[in-house]
Structures are given as structure tokens and as C-alpha cells.
Short mmCIF file of C-alpha atoms in Angstrom, two decimals:
data_model
loop_
_atom_site.label_atom_id
_atom_site.label_comp_id
_atom_site.label_asym_id
_atom_site.label_seq_id
_atom_site.Cartn_x
_atom_site.Cartn_y
_atom_site.Cartn_z
CA CYS V 42 -190.41 -84.48 43.56
CA ALA V 43 -191.49 -80.81 43.62
CA ALA V 44 -188.44 -79.36 45.40
CA LEU V 45 -186.16 -81.08 42.89
CA THR V 46 -188.14 -80.33 39.74
CA ASN V 47 -188.34 -76.63 40.72
CA VAL V 48 -184.55 -76.42 40.38
CA PHE V 49 -184.74 -77.71 36.81
CA ILE V 50 -187.71 -75.46 35.98
CA CYS V 51 -185.53 -72.51 37.01
CA ILE V 52 -183.02 -73.53 34.34
CA ALA V 53 -185.78 -73.34 31.72
CA LEU V 54 -186.98 -69.97 33.05
CA GLY V 55 -183.45 -68.56 33.11
CA ALA V 56 -182.87 -69.72 29.54
CA GLY V 57 -186.06 -67.95 28.51
CA VAL V 58 -184.92 -64.71 30.17
CA GLY V 59 -181.63 -64.67 28.25
CA ALA V 60 -183.34 -65.17 24.90
CA GLY V 61 -186.29 -62.90 25.70
CA VAL V 62 -184.23 -59.81 26.52
CA LEU V 63 -182.32 -59.99 23.23
CA VAL V 64 -185.49 -60.69 21.22
CA SER V 65 -187.23 -57.70 22.87
CA ARG V 66 -184.29 -55.41 22.18
CA ASN V 67 -184.09 -56.27 18.48
CA PHE V 68 -187.86 -56.23 18.13
CA GLY V 69 -187.87 -52.68 19.52
CA ALA V 70 -185.10 -51.72 17.10
CA GLN V 71 -187.05 -53.38 14.22
CA ASN V 72 -183.96 -55.47 13.48
CA TYR V 73 -186.06 -58.47 12.52
CA GLY V 74 -183.34 -60.50 10.81
CA LYS V 75 -181.20 -60.50 13.94
CA MET V 76 -184.28 -61.15 16.07
CA LYS V 77 -185.13 -64.28 14.09
CA THR V 78 -181.49 -65.44 14.28
CA ILE V 79 -181.66 -65.17 18.09
CA VAL V 80 -184.96 -67.07 18.15
CA SER V 81 -183.58 -69.90 16.02
CA THR V 82 -180.27 -70.06 17.92
CA SER V 83 -181.99 -70.17 21.31
CA LEU V 84 -184.50 -72.86 20.32
CA ILE V 85 -181.80 -75.13 18.86
CA SER V 86 -179.37 -74.60 21.77
CA PHE V 87 -181.82 -74.99 24.61
CA LEU V 88 -183.60 -77.91 22.95
CA LEU V 89 -180.28 -79.79 22.93
CA LEU V 90 -179.70 -78.78 26.57
CA SER V 91 -183.17 -79.98 27.57
CA ILE V 92 -182.61 -83.36 25.88
CA PHE V 93 -179.32 -83.75 27.77
CA LEU V 94 -180.93 -82.81 31.10
CA GLY V 95 -183.89 -85.09 30.38
CA ILE V 96 -181.62 -88.10 29.76
CA PHE V 97 -179.60 -87.24 32.88
CA GLY V 98 -182.79 -87.02 34.95
CA VAL V 99 -184.22 -90.31 33.68
CA CYS V 100 -180.95 -92.14 34.41
CA SER V 101 -180.33 -90.60 37.86
CA ALA V 102 -183.92 -90.33 39.20
CA HIS V 103 -183.44 -93.12 41.77
CA TRP V 104 -180.16 -91.64 43.00
CA MET V 105 -181.70 -88.16 43.38
CA MET V 106 -184.70 -89.49 45.28
CA ARG V 107 -182.38 -91.40 47.60
CA ILE V 108 -180.33 -88.25 48.28
CA LEU V 109 -183.57 -86.44 49.24
CA GLN V 110 -184.30 -89.23 51.76
CA THR V 111 -187.56 -90.28 50.10
CA PRO V 112 -189.44 -92.77 52.34
CA ALA V 113 -189.02 -96.37 51.18
CA ASP V 114 -192.76 -97.00 50.87
CA ILE V 115 -193.15 -94.34 48.14
CA MET V 116 -189.69 -94.58 46.56
CA GLU V 117 -190.80 -96.63 43.56
CA GLU V 118 -193.68 -94.29 42.66
CA ALA V 119 -191.56 -91.17 43.22
CA VAL V 120 -188.87 -92.46 40.85
CA LEU V 121 -191.51 -93.39 38.25
CA TYR V 122 -193.09 -89.92 38.42
CA LEU V 123 -189.71 -88.20 38.16
CA ARG V 124 -188.62 -90.27 35.15
CA ILE V 125 -191.81 -89.47 33.22
CA TYR V 126 -191.41 -85.80 34.17
CA PHE V 127 -187.85 -85.72 32.81
CA ALA V 128 -188.95 -87.49 29.64
CA GLY V 129 -191.10 -84.44 28.93
CA PHE V 130 -188.35 -81.95 29.71
CA PRO V 131 -187.90 -80.79 26.06
CA PHE V 132 -191.58 -79.78 26.02
CA LEU V 133 -191.20 -77.89 29.30
CA PHE V 134 -188.18 -76.00 27.93
CA MET V 135 -189.86 -75.23 24.61
CA TYR V 136 -193.02 -73.86 26.23
CA ASN V 137 -191.19 -71.63 28.75
CA ILE V 138 -188.81 -70.17 26.16
CA LEU V 139 -191.57 -69.56 23.62
CA SER V 140 -193.77 -68.01 26.31
CA THR V 141 -191.03 -65.45 27.00
CA MET V 142 -190.58 -64.79 23.28
CA PHE V 143 -194.30 -64.18 22.74
CA THR V 144 -194.15 -61.53 25.46
CA SER V 145 -191.00 -60.08 23.89
CA ILE V 146 -192.86 -59.34 20.63
CA GLY V 147 -195.97 -57.98 22.39
CA GLU V 148 -198.08 -61.16 22.10
CA SER V 149 -198.51 -61.87 25.80
CA LYS V 150 -202.12 -63.11 25.50
CA ILE V 151 -201.12 -66.15 23.46
CA PRO V 152 -199.11 -67.93 26.22
CA LEU V 153 -201.94 -67.11 28.64
CA TRP V 154 -204.51 -68.91 26.51
CA LEU V 155 -202.13 -71.80 25.89
CA LEU V 156 -201.51 -72.12 29.62
CA ILE V 157 -205.26 -72.16 30.32
CA PHE V 158 -205.70 -74.81 27.63
CA SER V 159 -202.83 -76.90 29.03
CA SER V 160 -204.15 -76.65 32.60
CA VAL V 161 -207.71 -77.66 31.65
CA LEU V 162 -206.41 -80.52 29.51
CA ASN V 163 -204.17 -81.66 32.39
CA ILE V 164 -207.17 -81.74 34.77
CA ILE V 165 -209.31 -83.70 32.31
CA MET V 166 -206.48 -86.18 31.66
CA ASP V 167 -205.89 -86.56 35.42
CA LEU V 168 -209.55 -87.33 36.05
CA TRP V 169 -209.57 -89.88 33.25
CA MET V 170 -206.22 -91.58 33.85
CA VAL V 171 -206.17 -91.49 37.65
CA GLY V 172 -209.88 -91.61 38.46
CA GLY V 173 -211.13 -93.61 35.48
CA LEU V 174 -208.29 -95.85 34.34
CA LYS V 175 -206.85 -96.15 37.90
CA LEU V 176 -203.28 -95.58 36.70
CA GLY V 177 -202.26 -93.82 39.92
CA VAL V 178 -199.02 -91.84 39.94
CA PHE V 179 -198.15 -93.07 36.45
CA GLY V 180 -201.43 -91.61 35.17
CA ALA V 181 -200.82 -88.27 36.89
CA ALA V 182 -197.34 -87.98 35.41
CA LEU V 183 -198.47 -89.09 31.96
CA ALA V 184 -201.33 -86.55 31.99
CA THR V 185 -198.85 -83.75 32.72
CA LEU V 186 -196.51 -84.97 29.97
CA ILE V 187 -199.28 -85.07 27.36
CA ALA V 188 -200.70 -81.65 28.33
CA GLN V 189 -197.26 -80.02 28.29
CA GLY V 190 -196.37 -81.69 24.99
CA ILE V 191 -199.49 -80.55 23.15
CA SER V 192 -199.16 -77.02 24.57
CA ALA V 193 -195.48 -76.81 23.56
CA VAL V 194 -196.15 -77.98 19.99
CA LEU V 195 -199.05 -75.52 19.62
CA SER V 196 -196.79 -72.75 20.98
CA LEU V 197 -194.15 -73.54 18.38
CA LEU V 198 -196.62 -73.64 15.48
CA ILE V 199 -198.28 -70.35 16.47
CA PHE V 200 -194.92 -68.65 17.04
CA LEU V 201 -193.60 -69.76 13.64
CA ASP V 202 -196.76 -68.34 12.09
CA ARG V 203 -196.20 -65.00 13.86
CA MET V 204 -192.61 -64.87 12.64
CA ARG V 205 -193.80 -64.87 9.03
CA LYS V 206 -194.94 -61.27 9.53
CA TYR V 207 -191.31 -60.21 9.95
CA ALA V 208 -189.92 -61.21 6.58
CA SER V 209 -186.16 -60.81 6.76
CA PRO V 210 -183.10 -63.01 6.06
CA PHE V 211 -181.62 -64.72 9.11
CA HIS V 212 -179.18 -67.44 10.20
CA TRP V 213 -180.35 -70.67 11.79
CA PHE V 214 -177.49 -70.61 14.29
CA ASP V 215 -175.04 -67.89 15.36
CA LYS V 216 -172.32 -68.54 17.95
CA SER V 217 -171.89 -64.84 18.81
CA GLU V 218 -175.62 -64.50 19.55
CA LEU V 219 -175.45 -67.64 21.69
CA ARG V 220 -172.61 -66.09 23.74
CA SER V 221 -174.63 -62.88 24.21
CA MET V 222 -177.61 -64.94 25.27
CA LEU V 223 -175.62 -66.97 27.79
CA LYS V 224 -174.26 -63.78 29.39
CA LEU V 225 -177.84 -62.95 30.33
CA ALA V 226 -179.17 -66.47 30.86
CA ILE V 227 -176.45 -67.92 33.12
CA PRO V 228 -176.75 -65.28 35.91
CA SER V 229 -180.53 -65.67 35.81
CA ILE V 230 -180.29 -69.48 35.90
CA LEU V 231 -177.83 -69.34 38.83
CA GLN V 232 -179.98 -66.84 40.69
CA GLN V 233 -183.23 -68.77 40.29
CA SER V 234 -181.65 -72.18 40.90
CA THR V 235 -179.85 -70.90 44.00
CA VAL V 236 -183.15 -69.56 45.34
CA SER V 237 -184.78 -72.97 44.83
CA ILE V 238 -181.90 -74.71 46.59
CA GLY V 239 -182.05 -72.15 49.40
CA MET V 240 -185.76 -72.75 49.85
CA MET V 241 -185.01 -76.46 50.17
CA LEU V 242 -182.70 -75.56 53.10
CA VAL V 243 -185.42 -73.40 54.68
CA GLN V 244 -187.87 -76.28 54.22
CA SER V 245 -185.51 -78.58 56.12
CA VAL V 246 -185.60 -76.14 59.05
CA VAL V 247 -189.41 -76.13 59.01
CA ASN V 248 -189.45 -79.94 58.92
CA SER V 249 -187.71 -79.98 62.30
CA PHE V 250 -190.75 -78.35 63.95
CA GLY V 251 -192.93 -81.38 63.28
CA SER V 252 -195.68 -82.38 60.87
CA GLN V 253 -198.34 -80.03 62.25
CA MET V 254 -196.34 -76.84 61.79
CA LEU V 255 -195.03 -78.19 58.49
CA ALA V 256 -198.61 -78.59 57.26
CA GLY V 257 -199.48 -75.03 58.33
CA TYR V 258 -196.37 -73.53 56.76
CA SER V 259 -196.94 -75.48 53.52
CA ALA V 260 -200.50 -74.12 53.33
CA ALA V 261 -199.21 -70.55 53.83
CA MET V 262 -196.59 -71.05 51.12
CA ARG V 263 -199.28 -72.16 48.67
CA VAL V 264 -201.12 -68.92 49.34
CA GLU V 265 -197.86 -66.98 48.98
CA SER V 266 -197.18 -68.60 45.59
CA ILE V 267 -200.49 -67.13 44.39
CA CYS V 268 -199.86 -63.71 45.95
CA VAL V 269 -196.48 -63.24 44.24
CA VAL V 270 -197.88 -64.00 40.77
CA PRO V 271 -198.98 -60.40 39.99
CA MET V 272 -195.67 -59.08 41.33
CA SER V 273 -193.70 -61.52 39.18
CA ALA V 274 -195.84 -60.54 36.19
CA MET V 275 -195.00 -56.87 36.77
CA GLY V 276 -191.29 -57.73 36.83
CA ASN V 277 -191.51 -59.74 33.60
CA ALA V 278 -193.54 -57.01 31.91
CA ILE V 279 -191.12 -54.20 32.77
CA SER V 280 -188.21 -56.43 31.70
CA SER V 281 -189.58 -56.85 28.16
CA TYR V 282 -190.70 -53.21 28.12
CA THR V 283 -187.21 -52.04 29.09
CA ALA V 284 -185.49 -54.16 26.44
CA GLN V 285 -187.90 -53.05 23.70
CA ASN V 286 -187.47 -49.35 24.51
CA ILE V 287 -183.69 -49.61 24.76
CA GLY V 288 -183.73 -51.23 21.33
CA ALA V 289 -185.91 -48.38 20.05
CA GLU V 290 -183.60 -45.83 21.75
CA GLN V 291 -186.48 -44.57 23.89
CA LYS V 292 -184.81 -44.89 27.29
CA GLY V 293 -186.91 -42.11 28.80
CA ARG V 294 -189.98 -44.31 28.44
CA VAL V 295 -188.35 -46.91 30.69
CA ARG V 296 -188.52 -44.49 33.64
CA GLU V 297 -192.15 -43.70 32.84
CA GLY V 298 -192.87 -47.43 32.73
CA TYR V 299 -191.09 -47.93 36.05
CA ARG V 300 -193.32 -45.34 37.73
CA ALA V 301 -196.45 -46.85 36.19
CA VAL V 302 -195.55 -50.37 37.33
CA THR V 303 -194.77 -49.11 40.86
CA ILE V 304 -198.31 -47.69 41.09
CA MET V 305 -199.76 -51.01 39.89
CA VAL V 306 -197.66 -52.89 42.46
CA LEU V 307 -199.08 -50.73 45.26
CA GLY V 308 -202.61 -51.46 44.02
CA PHE V 309 -202.04 -55.22 43.91
CA ALA V 310 -200.33 -55.15 47.33
CA ALA V 311 -203.28 -53.31 48.91
CA VAL V 312 -205.76 -55.90 47.56
CA ILE V 313 -203.57 -58.82 48.72
CA CYS V 314 -203.11 -57.33 52.19
CA LEU V 315 -206.85 -56.74 52.60
CA ALA V 316 -207.68 -60.26 51.42
CA LEU V 317 -205.20 -61.95 53.76
CA GLU V 318 -206.10 -59.87 56.81
CA LEU V 319 -209.84 -60.42 56.36
CA SER V 320 -209.79 -64.02 55.10
CA GLY V 321 -206.69 -65.61 56.65
CA ASP V 322 -208.71 -68.23 58.57
CA SER V 323 -210.78 -69.16 55.50
CA LEU V 324 -207.71 -69.49 53.30
CA ALA V 325 -205.97 -71.71 55.85
CA TYR V 326 -209.07 -73.89 56.08
CA LEU V 327 -209.24 -74.08 52.28
CA PHE V 328 -205.83 -75.79 52.15
CA LEU V 329 -205.86 -77.68 55.46
CA GLY V 330 -209.50 -78.78 55.51
CA ALA V 331 -211.46 -80.05 58.48
CA ASP V 332 -208.57 -82.36 59.43
CA GLY V 333 -206.21 -79.43 60.04
CA THR V 334 -204.98 -79.38 63.64
CA PRO V 335 -205.16 -76.18 65.74
CA ALA V 336 -201.35 -75.90 65.60
CA ALA V 337 -201.34 -76.19 61.79
CA MET V 338 -204.15 -73.67 61.41
CA GLN V 339 -202.47 -71.19 63.75
CA THR V 340 -199.13 -71.51 61.95
CA ALA V 341 -200.76 -70.90 58.57
CA VAL V 342 -202.81 -67.91 59.77
CA ASN V 343 -199.88 -66.30 61.60
CA CYS V 344 -197.64 -66.60 58.55
CA MET V 345 -200.21 -65.30 56.08
CA MET V 346 -201.37 -62.35 58.20
CA PHE V 347 -197.79 -61.27 58.89
CA MET V 348 -196.72 -61.58 55.26
CA GLY V 349 -199.80 -59.75 54.00
CA TRP V 350 -198.33 -56.37 54.97
CA PHE V 351 -195.13 -56.81 52.95
CA TYR V 352 -196.04 -57.94 49.42
CA CYS V 353 -195.40 -54.41 48.15
CA LEU V 354 -191.71 -55.05 48.93
CA ILE V 355 -191.43 -58.05 46.62
CA GLY V 356 -193.27 -56.01 43.99
CA PHE V 357 -190.73 -53.17 44.31
CA LYS V 358 -187.91 -55.72 44.21
CA MET V 359 -189.20 -57.45 41.07
CA THR V 360 -189.82 -54.13 39.31
CA ALA V 361 -186.27 -52.88 39.92
CA ASP V 362 -184.88 -56.33 39.05
CA GLY V 363 -186.93 -56.34 35.85
CA VAL V 364 -185.41 -53.06 34.62
CA LEU V 365 -181.87 -54.29 35.28
CA ARG V 366 -182.58 -57.63 33.62
CA GLY V 367 -184.19 -55.98 30.59
CA ALA V 368 -181.16 -53.71 30.23
CA GLY V 369 -178.75 -56.63 30.50
CA ASP V 370 -177.26 -55.26 33.73
CA MET V 371 -176.99 -58.67 35.41
CA LYS V 372 -174.14 -58.21 37.91
CA LEU V 373 -175.99 -56.20 40.58
CA PHE V 374 -179.20 -58.07 39.76
CA THR V 375 -177.49 -61.34 40.72
CA VAL V 376 -175.82 -59.88 43.82
CA ALA V 377 -179.12 -58.41 45.07
CA ASN V 378 -180.97 -61.71 44.74
CA LEU V 379 -178.17 -63.67 46.45
CA VAL V 380 -178.25 -61.19 49.37
CA ASN V 381 -181.99 -61.74 49.62
CA LEU V 382 -181.54 -65.50 49.67
CA GLY V 383 -178.63 -65.33 52.13
CA ILE V 384 -180.64 -63.34 54.67
CA ARG V 385 -183.60 -65.73 54.48
CA VAL V 386 -181.49 -68.88 54.82
CA ILE V 387 -179.14 -67.59 57.53
CA VAL V 388 -181.95 -66.24 59.72
CA ALA V 389 -184.01 -69.41 59.29
CA VAL V 390 -181.12 -71.74 60.06
CA THR V 391 -179.64 -69.78 62.98
CA MET V 392 -182.63 -68.05 64.61
CA ALA V 393 -185.64 -70.31 64.06
CA PRO V 394 -184.33 -73.20 66.23
CA ARG V 395 -183.76 -70.71 69.07
CA CYS V 396 -186.66 -68.26 68.71
CA GLY V 397 -189.36 -70.33 67.02
CA ILE V 398 -190.79 -70.93 63.56
CA PHE V 399 -191.89 -67.27 63.34
CA MET V 400 -188.31 -66.37 62.36
CA VAL V 401 -188.66 -68.40 59.14
CA TRP V 402 -191.12 -65.91 57.68
CA ALA V 403 -189.98 -62.85 59.66
CA ALA V 404 -186.76 -62.90 57.62
CA VAL V 405 -188.62 -62.79 54.28
CA PRO V 406 -189.48 -59.04 54.15
CA VAL V 407 -185.96 -58.23 55.38
CA GLY V 408 -184.51 -60.14 52.43
CA TRP V 409 -186.95 -58.51 50.00
CA THR V 410 -186.05 -55.04 51.32
CA ALA V 411 -182.30 -55.63 50.98
CA ASN V 412 -182.78 -56.95 47.43
CA TRP V 413 -184.92 -53.96 46.44
CA LEU V 414 -182.53 -51.37 47.90
CA ILE V 415 -179.54 -52.80 46.01
CA SER V 416 -181.43 -53.01 42.70
CA TYR V 417 -183.14 -49.64 43.16
CA CYS V 418 -179.88 -47.85 43.95
CA ARG V 419 -178.41 -49.35 40.76
CA TYR V 420 -181.47 -48.20 38.83
CA ARG V 421 -181.12 -44.66 40.21
CA THR V 422 -177.51 -44.39 39.03
CA GLY V 423 -178.66 -44.78 35.42
CA LYS V 424 -175.69 -46.99 34.63
CA TRP V 425 -178.02 -49.68 33.32
CA GLU V 426 -178.72 -47.39 30.31
CA LYS V 427 -175.14 -47.87 29.13
CA ARG V 428 -175.15 -51.68 29.31
#
């Protein structure tokens, strides 16, 4: 279910980006009435969207699993898991949007603690429902639903409490603010969803190399998902920072922030590179275990040790993207990310079958570099300041 649910998660993340940029901008300008109007409009709009998508997912879960060629022996459990997941879609949307809004008003620690709480609760519920009550896949899905639901409700209650500090009249729903939000959200949703779909295509190429290399590549991708977290955080931080300072008419601080984040990216990249080069074998063993075949281990180690040298590139890319996104300059942001995706997919599909699985990850830093150059050149023009 993961490849499919990631596409829908990207919709929630993109929706959060659209609302977060506008909230940050009005928070920086101390226009609290308009800020609260945007908050209310986004929560109502995207809650309705999440309910629609949840109903669609519940009704079409079997069809989607069949399209993905799910093996017959696990079809029933896969459909059950997916339906429960979609039933909790409103909670997923609410948490992701509120998480972005907390960051937009400078309260980034709150979603962190809520995420820790949700994760620990999910683990405890898994151990009880799967290990204790023997509910299997149903228990795992139900545990996730309950943990996400409680976290989302707590997020909403805490956020409403924070909003009381900004006493100002506002409207519950404003069509013009919704249009402004969608202008930022739709490109971000398309970009992130397209990336998820593209990665599904890359995964299909890897599948053709057999289960051993698939296992090794999957292990390397789990490590990569951890390595990109600090880079993604830098991008999200500079996005909110940019929007706040544009709202406060302090555009010079955006350039100072960009330089500061670039230095932090280099620091994170150095640590990641050192860790992967020194501990590649141990990390591969951590995910593959004693049952990992030599081919799987070698694939994982080769991928991780190659990629270790290039995480600064995705950090540079996400920093430049974050400034453009925070400024509402979405056109080049979208183009840059589609170029990145296109390079990765085209090289994987055309070169990997001829030259080997190495080409799947060799294309990644090339895509990151192209993305960064496009976004950075746009940043250097200064046109984003006029958006």
C-alpha cells in the first residue's frame, strides 16, 4: 500500500504548503485577522477534500490494489489495510496542515512533540493489537488510525488555543483567500504527487533485477529517507522564514537566512557522508539482517556509499526551492522539480536495463543538480521578491 498512500500523503503536504505560506506572510505582517481567515478557510476546504478522498479510497481500494498487481494471497489484507487507512484520511490531512501552520507562526516544537507522542502511541497500540490481541493487519491499520486521530485532535485544540493570542475579527470562509491558497497549493501538490508516481516507475525498473537486488535497493532507500530529513527540514524552515520576512517587508533578511541555511546544509551533509562511508556495511545489515544475501548487501552498500557524497546537492536544492515556495514563486519551482524527476525516470528506464542497476542511483545527483541550478538561478535574479 505504501507506494499508493504516498501519492495521497503528497496531496496533504501540498495543501499544507499553500496554507502555510500565506499564514507565514500575514503573521510576519502582523495582519492577524487575515491570518485567521486563511486558517479557517484552509481547514474547512481541505477537511471537505479529505472526506471526499477518503470515501473515494474506501470505495475503490480493491480496484487500486488490482491495478498495482497485488498478489492474490495478500489481496484481501491489502484492501482491508487500505480501507482503514483511507477512513482516517481527514485526521492525516488535519495533522499535516496544522503542523505547517504551527511552523508558520513560529511554534515548530509543538508538531515535533505531537509527532513523538503519535509515534510512541502507534508502537504501543501495534504491540497490543497485533502482538497481544492477534488482530494482524487489521490491528496494525487500526493502531495507526487511532494514533493519527488523537494526534490530529490534540493539534487542533492546541492550535485553537494559540490563536486566542491574536485577537482580531476574521471570516470563517473567504473565496478569494481560497483562490490564493490554491495558486500555491496546486503546483506543490502536482510536484510532490508527480515525484511519488515517478518513483513508482523507478521502482518497477528495480523490480526487474530480481528480489535480491530489490531487497538491497529498498534497504538503501530506507537509509536515504532518513538522510534527506534534515535537508527537507532546512527547506521547510527557509520557506516559512521567507514568507514571514516578506510579510514584514524585511526581504534583506531572506538572503541572510539563505546563507545561514546553506552553511547548515554543508554541516549536515558532511556528517551524513562520514556516517555512510564508515558504516555502510552496518547500516545495510541493520535493514537486511542475517538473512540478507551477498547480492542484496552489495547493492545496498554500493548505493549508500555512492549517494553519501551528494546529499549536499539535495540540501542546496531544497533551500533554493524553499525560498521560491515561501515567496509564492511557484512556476520555476515546479519546472525545476519536474526536470529533476524527468532525469531520474528517463535514465533509470533507458539506461539501467542496458548498463546495470547502478544507473538507477547514478541519475539521482544529476537530477538534484539540475533542480538546484534552475531554482538557484531564479533566486539570484531576485524576481521572487516581486511575487
